[in-house]
Tab-separated table of C-alpha atoms in Angstrom:
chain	number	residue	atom	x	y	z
A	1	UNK	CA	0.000	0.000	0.000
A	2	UNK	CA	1.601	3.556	-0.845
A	3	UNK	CA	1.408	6.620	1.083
A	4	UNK	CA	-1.652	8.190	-0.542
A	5	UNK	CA	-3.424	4.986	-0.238
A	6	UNK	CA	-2.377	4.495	3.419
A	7	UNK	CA	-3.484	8.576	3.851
A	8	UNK	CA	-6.927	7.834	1.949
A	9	UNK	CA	-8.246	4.822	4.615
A	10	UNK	CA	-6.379	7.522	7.717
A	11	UNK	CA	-8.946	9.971	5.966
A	12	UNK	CA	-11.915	7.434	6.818
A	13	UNK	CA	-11.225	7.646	10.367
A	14	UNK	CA	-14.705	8.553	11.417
A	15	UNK	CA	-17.979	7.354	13.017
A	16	UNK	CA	-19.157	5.999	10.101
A	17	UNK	CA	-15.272	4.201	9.077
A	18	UNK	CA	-17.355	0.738	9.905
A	19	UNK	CA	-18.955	1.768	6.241
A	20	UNK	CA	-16.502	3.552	4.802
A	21	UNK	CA	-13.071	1.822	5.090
A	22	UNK	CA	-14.768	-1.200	3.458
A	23	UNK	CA	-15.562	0.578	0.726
A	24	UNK	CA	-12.067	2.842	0.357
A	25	UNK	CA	-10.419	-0.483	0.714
A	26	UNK	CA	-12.231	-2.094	-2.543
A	27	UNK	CA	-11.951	0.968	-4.349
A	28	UNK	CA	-8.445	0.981	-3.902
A	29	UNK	CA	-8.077	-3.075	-4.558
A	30	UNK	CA	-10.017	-1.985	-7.996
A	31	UNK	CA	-7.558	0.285	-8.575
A	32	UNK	CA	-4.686	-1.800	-8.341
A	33	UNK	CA	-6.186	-4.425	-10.758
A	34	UNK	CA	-7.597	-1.893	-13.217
A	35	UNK	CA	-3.520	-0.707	-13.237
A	36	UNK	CA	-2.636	-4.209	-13.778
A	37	UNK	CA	-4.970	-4.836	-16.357
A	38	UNK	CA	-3.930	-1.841	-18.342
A	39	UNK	CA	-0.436	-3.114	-18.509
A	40	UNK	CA	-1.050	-6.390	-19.282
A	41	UNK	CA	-2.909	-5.280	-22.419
A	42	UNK	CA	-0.141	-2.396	-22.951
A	43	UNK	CA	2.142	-5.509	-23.729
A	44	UNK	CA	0.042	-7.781	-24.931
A	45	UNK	CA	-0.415	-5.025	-27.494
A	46	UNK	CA	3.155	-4.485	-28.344
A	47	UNK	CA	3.029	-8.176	-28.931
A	48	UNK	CA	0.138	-8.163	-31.502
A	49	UNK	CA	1.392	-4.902	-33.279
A	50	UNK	CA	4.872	-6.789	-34.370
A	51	UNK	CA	2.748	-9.515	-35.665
A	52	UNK	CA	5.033	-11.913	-34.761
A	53	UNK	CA	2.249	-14.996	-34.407
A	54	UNK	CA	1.216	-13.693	-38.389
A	55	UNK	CA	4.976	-13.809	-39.403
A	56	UNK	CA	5.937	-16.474	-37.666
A	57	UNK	CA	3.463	-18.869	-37.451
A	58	UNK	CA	5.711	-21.704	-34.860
A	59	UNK	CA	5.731	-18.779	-31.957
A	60	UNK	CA	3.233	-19.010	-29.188
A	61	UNK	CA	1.597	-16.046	-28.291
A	62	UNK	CA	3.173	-15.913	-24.590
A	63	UNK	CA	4.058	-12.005	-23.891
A	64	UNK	CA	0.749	-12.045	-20.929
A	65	UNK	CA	2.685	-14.919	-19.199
A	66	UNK	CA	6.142	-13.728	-19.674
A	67	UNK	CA	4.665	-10.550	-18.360
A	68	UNK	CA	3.574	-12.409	-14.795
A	69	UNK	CA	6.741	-13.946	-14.547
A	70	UNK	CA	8.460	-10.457	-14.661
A	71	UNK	CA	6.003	-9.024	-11.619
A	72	UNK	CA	8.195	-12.131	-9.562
A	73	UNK	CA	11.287	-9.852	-9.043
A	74	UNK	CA	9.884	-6.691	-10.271
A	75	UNK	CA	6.190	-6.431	-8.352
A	76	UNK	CA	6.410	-2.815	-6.749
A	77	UNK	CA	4.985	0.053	-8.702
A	78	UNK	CA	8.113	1.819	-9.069
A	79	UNK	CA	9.967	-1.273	-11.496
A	80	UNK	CA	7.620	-0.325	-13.653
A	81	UNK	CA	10.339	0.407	-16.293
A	82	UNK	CA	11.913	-2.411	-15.545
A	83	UNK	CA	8.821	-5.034	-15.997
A	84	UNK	CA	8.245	-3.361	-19.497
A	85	UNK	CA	11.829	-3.972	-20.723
A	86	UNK	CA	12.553	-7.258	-19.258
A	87	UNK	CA	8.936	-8.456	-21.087
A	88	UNK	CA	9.923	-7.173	-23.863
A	89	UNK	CA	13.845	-8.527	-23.952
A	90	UNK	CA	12.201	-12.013	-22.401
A	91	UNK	CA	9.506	-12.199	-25.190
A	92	UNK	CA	12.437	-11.845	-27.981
A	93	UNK	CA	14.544	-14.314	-26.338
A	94	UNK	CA	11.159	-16.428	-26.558
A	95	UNK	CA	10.983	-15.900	-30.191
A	96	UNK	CA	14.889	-16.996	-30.594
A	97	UNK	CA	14.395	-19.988	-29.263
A	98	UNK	CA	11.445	-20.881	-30.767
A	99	UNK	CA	13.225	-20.001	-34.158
A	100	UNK	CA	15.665	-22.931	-32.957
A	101	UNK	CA	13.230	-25.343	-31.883
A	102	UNK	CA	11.403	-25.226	-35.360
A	103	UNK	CA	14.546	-24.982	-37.776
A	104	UNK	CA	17.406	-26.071	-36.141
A	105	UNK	CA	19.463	-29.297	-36.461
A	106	UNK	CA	20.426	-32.269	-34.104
A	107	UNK	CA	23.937	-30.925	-34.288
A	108	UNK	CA	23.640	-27.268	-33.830
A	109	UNK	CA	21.134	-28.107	-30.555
């Protein structure tokens, strides 16, 4: 929970905080997974717009799970930067290898 989140459910400190903090406290959870949701689709985007399933038709589309395995190391807000770029540099490498799966030899494996 950030500061302005943590200052928000302070705010609710009231009589009434039995009805409100619930209430603050989904909002916020929507919030967070509304976020998440938007970058998800931000790379699952960038994925789609390279057309790499249309060019090359033996990669999976995997950039929304290479994504999740990026929020492992990288799952505060602030590595934001950092989850874009390592799903992006991960989802390449993905492609690579799939490029050797398909065409390469017994003796270059």
């Amino acid at each position: 929970m950030t500061n302005d989140q943590a200052n928000i459910l302070q705010s609710t400190e009231n009589p009434n905080s039995e009805v409100v903090r619930p209430l603050v406290e989904f909002q916020l959870s929507d919030y967070v997974t509304t976020r998440l949701t938007w970058h998800v689709l931000s790379r699952q985007r960038w994925w789609m717009n390279h057309e790499f399933m249309k060019n090359l038709p033996y990669v999976p589309d995997t950039a929304v799970e290479l994504y999740f395995w990026t929020l492992g190391p990288y799952f505060e807000p602030q590595y934001l930067a950092a989850r874009v770029i390592e799903t992006k540099f991960t989802c390449l490498i993905s492609v690579l290898d799939n490029t050797y799966d398909a065409y390469g030899t017994f003796e270059e494996l």
